[in-house]
Coordinates of N, CA, C and O in Angstrom, one line a residue:
M1 N 17.8 8.4 -10.8 CA 17.2 7.6 -9.8 C 16.4 8.5 -8.8 O 16.8 9.6 -8.5
A2 N 15.3 8.0 -8.4 CA 14.5 8.7 -7.5 C 15.2 8.9 -6.1 O 15.8 8.0 -5.6
R3 N 15.0 10.1 -5.5 CA 15.5 10.3 -4.2 C 14.4 10.7 -3.3 O 13.6 11.6 -3.6
F4 N 14.2 10.1 -2.2 CA 13.2 10.3 -1.3 C 13.7 11.0 0.0 O 14.7 10.6 0.5
I5 N 13.1 12.1 0.4 CA 13.5 12.8 1.5 C 12.4 12.6 2.6 O 11.3 12.9 2.4
L6 N 12.9 12.1 3.7 CA 11.9 11.9 4.9 C 12.2 13.0 5.9 O 13.3 13.2 6.3
R7 N 11.1 13.6 6.4 CA 11.3 14.6 7.4 C 11.1 13.9 8.8 O 10.3 12.9 8.8
P8 N 11.7 14.4 9.8 CA 11.5 13.8 11.1 C 10.0 13.9 11.5 O 9.3 14.9 11.2
R9 N 9.5 12.9 12.2 CA 8.1 12.9 12.7 C 8.0 13.8 13.9 O 8.9 13.8 14.8
T10 N 7.0 14.6 13.9 CA 6.7 15.4 15.1 C 5.6 14.8 15.9 O 4.9 13.8 15.5
Q11 N 5.3 15.3 17.1 CA 4.3 14.7 17.9 C 2.9 14.9 17.2 O 2.1 14.0 17.3
A12 N 2.7 15.9 16.4 CA 1.5 16.1 15.7 C 1.3 15.0 14.7 O 0.2 14.7 14.3
D13 N 2.4 14.5 14.1 CA 2.3 13.4 13.1 C 1.7 12.1 13.7 O 1.2 11.3 12.9
T14 N 1.9 12.0 15.0 CA 1.4 10.7 15.5 C 0.0 10.7 16.0 O -0.6 9.7 16.3
K15 N -0.7 11.8 15.9 CA -2.1 11.9 16.3 C -2.9 11.3 15.2 O -2.6 11.4 14.0
T16 N -4.0 10.7 15.6 CA -4.9 10.1 14.6 C -6.2 10.8 14.5 O -7.1 10.4 13.7
E17 N -6.4 12.0 15.1 CA -7.7 12.7 15.0 C -7.9 13.2 13.6 O -9.0 13.4 13.2
N18 N -6.8 13.5 12.9 CA -7.0 14.2 11.6 C -7.2 13.2 10.4 O -7.4 13.6 9.3
H19 N -7.2 11.9 10.6 CA -7.5 11.0 9.6 C -8.3 9.8 10.1 O -8.3 9.5 11.3
T20 N -8.8 9.1 9.2 CA -9.7 7.9 9.5 C -8.8 6.7 9.7 O -7.9 6.5 8.8
R21 N -9.0 5.9 10.7 CA -8.2 4.8 10.9 C -9.1 3.6 11.2 O -10.0 3.7 12.0
L22 N -8.8 2.5 10.6 CA -9.6 1.3 10.8 C -8.6 0.1 10.9 O -7.7 0.0 10.1
S23 N -8.8 -0.7 11.9 CA -8.0 -1.8 12.1 C -8.8 -3.0 12.4 O -9.8 -3.0 13.1
V24 N -8.3 -4.2 11.9 CA -8.9 -5.5 12.3 C -7.8 -6.4 12.7 O -6.7 -6.2 12.4
A25 N -8.2 -7.4 13.3 CA -7.2 -8.4 13.8 C -6.4 -9.0 12.6 O -7.1 -9.3 11.6
P26 N -5.1 -9.2 12.7 CA -4.4 -9.8 11.6 C -4.8 -11.2 11.3 O -5.2 -11.9 12.2
R27 N -4.9 -11.5 10.0 CA -5.2 -12.9 9.6 C -4.0 -13.8 9.8 O -2.9 -13.3 9.7
R28 N -4.2 -15.1 9.9 CA -3.1 -16.0 10.0 C -2.4 -16.2 8.7 O -3.1 -16.3 7.7
Q29 N -1.1 -16.2 8.7 CA -0.3 -16.4 7.5 C -0.2 -17.9 7.2 O 0.1 -18.7 8.1
R30 N -0.6 -18.3 6.0 CA -0.4 -19.7 5.6 C 1.0 -20.0 5.5 O 1.9 -19.1 5.2
G31 N 1.4 -21.3 5.7 CA 2.8 -21.7 5.5 C 3.2 -21.6 4.1 O 2.7 -22.1 3.2
K32 N 4.2 -20.7 3.9 CA 4.8 -20.5 2.5 C 6.3 -20.6 2.5 O 6.9 -20.4 3.5
M33 N 6.8 -21.1 1.4 CA 8.2 -21.3 1.3 C 9.0 -20.0 1.3 O 8.6 -19.0 0.8
Q34 N 10.2 -20.1 1.9 CA 11.2 -19.0 1.8 C 11.8 -19.1 0.4 O 12.0 -20.2 -0.1
M35 N 12.1 -18.0 -0.2 CA 12.8 -18.0 -1.5 C 13.9 -17.0 -1.6 O 13.9 -16.1 -0.8
D36 N 14.8 -17.3 -2.5 CA 15.9 -16.3 -2.6 C 15.4 -15.0 -3.2 O 14.4 -14.9 -3.8
T37 N 16.2 -13.9 -3.0 CA 15.8 -12.6 -3.4 C 15.7 -12.4 -4.9 O 14.8 -11.6 -5.3
G38 N 16.4 -13.1 -5.7 CA 16.3 -13.0 -7.1 C 15.0 -13.5 -7.6 O 14.3 -12.9 -8.4
K39 N 14.5 -14.7 -7.1 CA 13.3 -15.2 -7.5 C 12.1 -14.4 -7.0 O 11.1 -14.1 -7.7
L40 N 12.3 -13.9 -5.8 CA 11.3 -13.0 -5.2 C 11.1 -11.7 -6.0 O 10.0 -11.3 -6.4
A41 N 12.3 -11.1 -6.4 CA 12.2 -9.9 -7.3 C 11.5 -10.2 -8.6 O 10.7 -9.3 -9.1
L42 N 11.7 -11.3 -9.2 CA 11.1 -11.7 -10.4 C 9.6 -11.8 -10.2 O 8.8 -11.4 -11.1
L43 N 9.2 -12.5 -9.2 CA 7.7 -12.6 -8.9 C 7.0 -11.3 -8.7 O 5.9 -11.1 -9.1
L44 N 7.7 -10.4 -8.0 CA 7.1 -9.1 -7.7 C 7.2 -8.2 -8.9 O 6.5 -7.1 -8.9
R45 N 7.9 -8.5 -9.9 CA 8.0 -7.7 -11.1 C 6.9 -8.0 -12.1 O 6.6 -7.2 -13.0
R46 N 6.3 -9.2 -12.0 CA 5.2 -9.6 -13.0 C 4.0 -8.7 -12.9 O 3.7 -8.1 -11.8
P47 N 3.3 -8.5 -14.0 CA 2.2 -7.6 -14.0 C 1.1 -8.1 -13.0 O 0.9 -9.3 -12.8
R48 N 0.4 -7.1 -12.5 CA -0.7 -7.5 -11.5 C -2.0 -7.8 -12.3 O -2.2 -7.2 -13.4
S49 N -2.8 -8.6 -11.7 CA -4.1 -9.0 -12.3 C -5.1 -7.9 -12.3 O -5.0 -7.0 -11.5
R50 N -6.0 -8.0 -13.2 CA -7.1 -7.0 -13.3 C -7.9 -7.0 -12.0 O -8.3 -5.9 -11.5
E51 N -8.2 -8.1 -11.4 CA -9.0 -8.2 -10.2 C -8.2 -7.5 -9.0 O -8.9 -6.8 -8.2
Y52 N -6.9 -7.7 -8.9 CA -6.1 -7.1 -7.9 C -6.2 -5.5 -8.1 O -6.4 -4.8 -7.1
C53 N -5.9 -5.1 -9.3 CA -5.9 -3.6 -9.5 C -7.3 -3.0 -9.3 O -7.4 -1.9 -8.6
E54 N -8.3 -3.7 -9.7 CA -9.7 -3.1 -9.5 C -10.0 -3.1 -8.0 O -10.7 -2.2 -7.5
A55 N -9.6 -4.1 -7.3 CA -9.9 -4.1 -5.8 C -9.3 -3.0 -5.1 O -9.9 -2.3 -4.3
L56 N -8.0 -2.7 -5.5 CA -7.3 -1.6 -4.8 C -7.9 -0.2 -5.2 O -7.8 0.7 -4.5
R57 N -8.4 -0.1 -6.5 CA -9.0 1.1 -6.9 C -10.3 1.4 -6.1 O -10.7 2.5 -6.0
R58 N -10.9 0.3 -5.6 CA -12.2 0.5 -4.9 C -12.0 0.8 -3.4 O -13.0 0.8 -2.7
L59 N -10.8 1.0 -2.9 CA -10.6 1.3 -1.5 C -11.4 2.5 -1.1 O -11.8 2.6 0.1
D60 N -11.6 3.5 -2.0 CA -12.3 4.7 -1.6 C -13.8 4.5 -1.7 O -14.6 5.3 -1.2
A61 N -14.3 3.4 -2.3 CA -15.7 3.1 -2.5 C -16.5 3.1 -1.2 O -17.7 3.5 -1.2
G62 N -15.9 2.6 -0.2 CA -16.6 2.6 1.1 C -16.5 3.9 1.9 O -17.0 3.9 3.0
G63 N -16.0 4.9 1.3 CA -15.9 6.2 2.0 C -14.7 6.1 3.0 O -13.8 5.3 2.9
A64 N -14.8 7.0 3.9 CA -13.7 7.1 4.9 C -13.7 5.9 5.9 O -12.8 5.7 6.6
H65 N -14.9 5.2 6.0 CA -15.0 4.1 6.9 C -15.3 2.8 6.2 O -16.3 2.7 5.5
L66 N -14.4 1.9 6.3 CA -14.6 0.6 5.7 C -15.0 -0.5 6.8 O -14.4 -0.4 7.9
S67 N -15.9 -1.4 6.4 CA -16.2 -2.4 7.4 C -15.1 -3.4 7.5 O -14.3 -3.6 6.5
P68 N -15.0 -4.1 8.6 CA -13.9 -5.1 8.8 C -14.1 -6.2 7.7 O -13.1 -6.8 7.2
E69 N -15.3 -6.5 7.3 CA -15.6 -7.5 6.3 C -15.0 -7.1 5.0 O -14.4 -7.9 4.2
L70 N -15.2 -5.8 4.6 CA -14.7 -5.4 3.3 C -13.2 -5.3 3.3 O -12.5 -5.7 2.4
L71 N -12.6 -4.9 4.4 CA -11.1 -4.9 4.6 C -10.6 -6.3 4.5 O -9.6 -6.6 3.8
D72 N -11.3 -7.2 5.1 CA -10.8 -8.6 5.1 C -10.9 -9.1 3.6 O -10.0 -9.9 3.2
K73 N -11.9 -8.7 2.9 CA -12.0 -9.1 1.4 C -10.8 -8.6 0.6 O -10.2 -9.3 -0.2
F74 N -10.4 -7.3 0.9 CA -9.2 -6.7 0.2 C -8.0 -7.5 0.6 O -7.2 -7.8 -0.3
M75 N -7.8 -7.8 1.8 CA -6.6 -8.6 2.2 C -6.5 -9.9 1.6 O -5.5 -10.4 1.2
K76 N -7.7 -10.6 1.4 CA -7.7 -11.9 0.8 C -7.3 -11.8 -0.7 O -6.6 -12.6 -1.2
I77 N -7.8 -10.7 -1.4 CA -7.4 -10.5 -2.8 C -5.9 -10.3 -2.9 O -5.3 -10.8 -3.8
I78 N -5.3 -9.5 -2.0 CA -3.9 -9.3 -2.0 C -3.1 -10.6 -1.8 O -2.2 -10.9 -2.6
E79 N -3.5 -11.4 -0.9 CA -2.8 -12.6 -0.6 C -3.0 -13.6 -1.8 O -2.1 -14.3 -2.1
E80 N -4.1 -13.6 -2.5 CA -4.3 -14.4 -3.6 C -3.5 -14.0 -4.8 O -3.2 -14.8 -5.7
E81 N -3.2 -12.7 -4.9 CA -2.3 -12.2 -6.0 C -0.9 -12.8 -5.9 O -0.2 -12.9 -6.9
F82 N -0.5 -13.0 -4.7 CA 0.9 -13.5 -4.5 C 0.8 -14.9 -3.7 O 1.3 -15.0 -2.6
P83 N 0.3 -15.9 -4.3 CA 0.1 -17.2 -3.6 C 1.4 -17.9 -3.1 O 1.4 -18.6 -2.1
E84 N 2.5 -17.6 -3.8 CA 3.7 -18.3 -3.5 C 4.6 -17.5 -2.5 O 5.7 -17.9 -2.2
I85 N 4.1 -16.3 -2.1 CA 5.0 -15.4 -1.2 C 4.3 -15.2 0.1 O 3.0 -15.0 0.1
A86 N 5.0 -15.2 1.2 CA 4.5 -14.7 2.5 C 4.4 -13.2 2.4 O 5.3 -12.5 2.9
I87 N 3.4 -12.7 1.8 CA 3.3 -11.3 1.4 C 3.3 -10.4 2.7 O 3.8 -9.3 2.6
R88 N 2.8 -10.8 3.8 CA 2.8 -10.0 5.0 C 4.2 -9.7 5.5 O 4.5 -8.7 6.2
G89 N 5.2 -10.6 5.2 CA 6.6 -10.3 5.6 C 7.4 -9.6 4.5 O 8.5 -9.3 4.7
T90 N 6.7 -9.4 3.3 CA 7.4 -8.8 2.2 C 6.9 -7.4 1.9 O 7.7 -6.5 1.8
L91 N 5.6 -7.3 1.7 CA 5.0 -6.1 1.3 C 4.6 -5.3 2.6 O 3.9 -5.8 3.5
I92 N 5.1 -4.1 2.7 CA 4.8 -3.3 3.9 C 3.4 -2.6 3.8 O 2.7 -2.7 4.8
G93 N 3.1 -2.1 2.7 CA 1.8 -1.4 2.5 C 1.6 -0.9 1.1 O 2.5 -1.1 0.2
I94 N 0.5 -0.2 0.9 CA 0.1 0.3 -0.4 C -0.3 1.7 -0.2 O -1.0 2.0 0.7
V95 N 0.2 2.6 -1.1 CA -0.2 4.0 -1.1 C -0.9 4.3 -2.4 O -0.4 3.9 -3.5
S96 N -2.0 5.1 -2.3 CA -2.7 5.4 -3.5 C -3.4 6.8 -3.4 O -3.6 7.3 -2.3
R97 N -3.6 7.4 -4.5 CA -4.3 8.7 -4.5 C -5.7 8.5 -3.9 O -6.3 7.5 -4.2
C98 N -6.2 9.4 -3.1 CA -7.5 9.3 -2.4 C -8.5 10.1 -3.2 O -8.2 11.3 -3.5
Y99 N -9.6 9.5 -3.5 CA -10.7 10.3 -4.3 C -11.9 10.6 -3.4 O -12.9 10.8 -3.9
L100 N -11.7 10.7 -2.1 CA -12.8 11.1 -1.2 C -13.1 12.6 -1.3 O -14.1 13.0 -0.9
G101 N -12.1 13.3 -1.9 CA -12.3 14.7 -2.0 C -11.5 15.5 -1.0 O -10.9 15.0 -0.1
D102 N -11.6 16.8 -1.1 CA -10.9 17.7 -0.2 C -11.3 17.4 1.2 O -12.5 17.3 1.5
P103 N -10.4 17.4 2.2 CA -9.0 17.7 2.1 C -8.1 16.4 2.0 O -6.9 16.5 2.1
Y104 N -8.7 15.3 1.7 CA -7.9 14.0 1.6 C -7.1 14.0 0.3 O -7.5 14.4 -0.8
E105 N -5.9 13.5 0.4 CA -4.9 13.5 -0.7 C -4.5 12.0 -1.1 O -4.6 11.7 -2.2
V106 N -4.1 11.2 -0.1 CA -3.7 9.8 -0.3 C -4.3 9.0 0.7 O -4.7 9.4 1.8
H107 N -4.3 7.7 0.5 CA -4.7 6.7 1.5 C -3.7 5.6 1.5 O -3.0 5.4 0.5
T108 N -3.5 4.9 2.6 CA -2.6 3.8 2.8 C -3.3 2.6 3.2 O -4.3 2.7 4.0
L109 N -2.8 1.5 2.8 CA -3.2 0.2 3.3 C -2.0 -0.4 4.0 O -1.0 -0.7 3.2
D110 N -1.9 -0.4 5.3 CA -0.8 -0.9 6.0 C -1.0 -2.4 6.3 O -1.8 -2.7 7.1
L111 N -0.2 -3.2 5.7 CA -0.4 -4.7 5.8 C 0.1 -5.2 7.1 O -0.2 -6.3 7.5
T112 N 1.0 -4.4 7.8 CA 1.5 -4.9 9.1 C 0.4 -5.0 10.2 O 0.5 -5.7 11.1
G113 N -0.6 -4.2 10.0 CA -1.7 -4.2 11.0 C -3.1 -4.1 10.4 O -4.1 -3.9 11.1
D114 N -3.2 -4.4 9.1 CA -4.5 -4.4 8.4 C -5.2 -3.0 8.6 O -6.4 -3.0 9.0
I115 N -4.5 -1.9 8.4 CA -5.1 -0.6 8.7 C -5.2 0.2 7.4 O -4.2 0.3 6.7
I116 N -6.3 0.8 7.2 CA -6.5 1.7 6.1 C -6.6 3.1 6.7 O -7.4 3.3 7.6
E117 N -5.8 4.0 6.2 CA -5.9 5.4 6.7 C -5.9 6.3 5.5 O -5.3 6.1 4.5
H118 N -6.8 7.4 5.7 CA -6.9 8.4 4.6 C -6.2 9.6 5.2 O -6.5 10.1 6.3
Y119 N -5.3 10.2 4.4 CA -4.4 11.3 4.9 C -4.8 12.6 4.2 O -5.0 12.6 2.9
K120 N -4.9 13.7 4.9 CA -5.2 15.0 4.4 C -3.9 15.6 3.7 O -2.8 15.1 4.0
R121 N -4.1 16.5 2.9 CA -3.1 17.2 2.2 C -2.1 17.7 3.2 O -2.4 18.4 4.2
G122 N -0.8 17.4 3.0 CA 0.3 17.9 3.9 C 0.5 17.1 5.2 O 1.4 17.3 5.9
E123 N -0.4 16.2 5.5 CA -0.3 15.3 6.7 C 0.7 14.2 6.4 O 0.7 13.6 5.3
S124 N 1.6 14.0 7.3 CA 2.7 13.0 7.1 C 2.2 11.6 7.2 O 1.4 11.2 8.0
L125 N 2.7 10.8 6.3 CA 2.5 9.4 6.3 C 3.5 8.7 7.2 O 4.5 9.4 7.5
P126 N 3.3 7.5 7.6 CA 4.4 6.8 8.4 C 5.7 6.9 7.5 O 5.6 6.7 6.3
E127 N 6.8 7.0 8.1 CA 8.0 7.2 7.3 C 8.3 6.2 6.3 O 8.8 6.5 5.2
Y128 N 8.0 4.9 6.6 CA 8.2 3.9 5.6 C 7.3 4.0 4.4 O 7.5 3.4 3.4
M129 N 6.2 4.7 4.5 CA 5.3 4.9 3.4 C 5.4 6.2 2.7 O 5.0 6.4 1.6
E130 N 6.0 7.2 3.4 CA 6.1 8.5 2.8 C 6.9 8.5 1.5 O 6.5 9.3 0.6
K131 N 7.8 7.6 1.3 CA 8.6 7.6 0.1 C 7.7 7.3 -1.2 O 8.1 7.6 -2.3
A132 N 6.5 6.8 -1.0 CA 5.6 6.5 -2.1 C 4.6 7.6 -2.4 O 3.9 7.5 -3.4
R133 N 4.5 8.6 -1.6 CA 3.5 9.6 -1.7 C 3.5 10.3 -3.1 O 2.5 10.4 -3.8
G134 N 4.7 10.8 -3.5 CA 4.9 11.5 -4.8 C 4.5 10.6 -6.0 O 3.9 11.1 -6.9
L135 N 4.9 9.3 -5.9 CA 4.5 8.4 -7.0 C 3.0 8.2 -7.0 O 2.4 8.1 -8.1
A136 N 2.4 8.1 -5.9 CA 0.9 7.9 -5.8 C 0.2 9.1 -6.4 O -0.9 8.9 -7.1
L137 N 0.7 10.3 -6.2 CA 0.1 11.5 -6.7 C 0.4 11.8 -8.1 O -0.1 12.7 -8.7
H138 N 1.4 11.1 -8.7 CA 1.9 11.4 -10.0 C 0.9 11.3 -11.1 O 0.9 12.1 -12.0
G139 N 0.0 10.4 -11.0 CA -1.1 10.3 -12.0 C -0.9 9.2 -13.0 O -1.8 8.7 -13.6
N140 N 0.3 8.8 -13.2 CA 0.6 7.6 -14.2 C 0.4 6.3 -13.5 O 0.4 5.3 -14.2
Y141 N 0.2 6.3 -12.2 CA 0.1 5.0 -11.5 C -1.2 4.9 -10.7 O -1.7 5.9 -10.1
A142 N -1.7 3.7 -10.7 CA -3.0 3.5 -10.0 C -2.7 3.4 -8.5 O -3.5 3.9 -7.7
F143 N -1.6 2.8 -8.1 CA -1.2 2.7 -6.7 C 0.3 2.3 -6.6 O 0.9 1.9 -7.6
V144 N 0.8 2.4 -5.4 CA 2.2 2.1 -5.2 C 2.4 1.1 -4.1 O 1.9 1.3 -3.0
E145 N 3.0 -0.1 -4.4 CA 3.3 -1.0 -3.3 C 4.6 -0.6 -2.7 O 5.6 -0.3 -3.4
V146 N 4.7 -0.6 -1.4 CA 5.9 -0.2 -0.6 C 6.5 -1.4 0.0 O 5.9 -2.2 0.7
Y147 N 7.8 -1.6 -0.3 CA 8.6 -2.6 0.3 C 9.8 -2.0 1.1 O 10.0 -0.8 0.9
E148 N 10.5 -2.7 1.8 CA 11.5 -2.2 2.7 C 12.6 -1.4 1.8 O 13.0 -0.4 2.2
N149 N 13.0 -2.0 0.7 CA 14.1 -1.4 -0.1 C 13.6 -0.8 -1.4 O 14.5 -0.4 -2.2
A150 N 12.3 -0.8 -1.7 CA 11.9 -0.4 -3.0 C 10.4 -0.1 -3.0 O 9.7 -0.5 -2.1
C151 N 10.0 0.7 -4.0 CA 8.6 0.8 -4.3 C 8.3 0.2 -5.7 O 9.1 0.2 -6.5
R152 N 7.1 -0.3 -5.8 CA 6.7 -0.9 -7.1 C 5.4 -0.1 -7.5 O 4.4 -0.3 -6.9
A153 N 5.6 0.8 -8.5 CA 4.4 1.6 -8.9 C 3.7 0.8 -10.0 O 4.2 0.4 -11.0
I154 N 2.4 0.6 -9.7 CA 1.5 -0.2 -10.6 C 0.6 0.7 -11.4 O -0.1 1.5 -10.9
S155 N 0.7 0.5 -12.8 CA -0.1 1.3 -13.7 C -1.5 0.7 -13.8 O -1.7 -0.4 -13.3
E156 N -2.4 1.5 -14.4 CA -3.8 1.0 -14.6 C -3.9 -0.4 -15.3 O -4.7 -1.1 -15.0
D157 N -2.9 -0.6 -16.2 CA -3.0 -1.9 -16.9 C -2.3 -3.1 -16.1 O -2.2 -4.2 -16.6
G158 N -1.8 -2.8 -14.9 CA -1.2 -3.8 -14.1 C 0.3 -3.9 -14.3 O 1.0 -4.7 -13.5
S159 N 0.9 -3.1 -15.2 CA 2.4 -3.2 -15.4 C 3.1 -2.6 -14.2 O 2.5 -1.7 -13.5
V160 N 4.3 -3.0 -13.9 CA 5.0 -2.7 -12.7 C 6.3 -1.9 -13.0 O 7.1 -2.4 -13.9
A161 N 6.5 -0.8 -12.4 CA 7.8 -0.1 -12.4 C 8.4 -0.2 -11.1 O 7.8 0.1 -10.1
V162 N 9.7 -0.6 -11.0 CA 10.4 -0.8 -9.8 C 11.3 0.4 -9.5 O 12.1 0.8 -10.4
I163 N 11.1 1.0 -8.4 CA 11.9 2.2 -8.0 C 12.7 1.8 -6.7 O 12.1 1.7 -5.6
M164 N 14.0 1.5 -6.9 CA 14.8 1.1 -5.7 C 15.1 2.3 -4.9 O 15.4 3.4 -5.4
D165 N 15.2 2.1 -3.6 CA 15.6 3.1 -2.6 C 17.1 3.3 -2.8 O 17.9 2.4 -3.2
E166 N 17.6 4.5 -2.6 CA 19.0 4.8 -2.6 C 19.6 4.2 -1.4 O 19.0 4.3 -0.3
A167 N 20.8 3.6 -1.5 CA 21.5 3.0 -0.3 C 22.1 4.1 0.6 O 22.3 5.2 0.3

């Protein structure tokens, strides 16, 4: 089983000068039904659509700066992938290898605030996303969805590998 080690955040970790940050106002959540954890786990286990995977692979296409319109389009695609789930209360964010080039290593899409950030090599991710960094850099996965108690590593073909956090 995977073991994730989180290091304490330092004051330098909280600075935003070293990476690009874009935020837009959160969109309204549509009314969606609450469901039991078993059904939710099954829904989150199903393969991801080609459109969803392609959209997330294009996060680097806009370079280090994405327009609010493009970010809004990405958020709509994510919400459409999970129509029966209040995804903003379930999915914390997404971590993926960054292809902008040196010195960037990974980027995150933080769903709690609609923020895309590109992180340089060695720069700390927010602690709840740091657990996905190694998986994102692994090479077998297109991106990693981060949840409170697990990561779901998504392959190029949309298949899902569930990596539960250790208790």
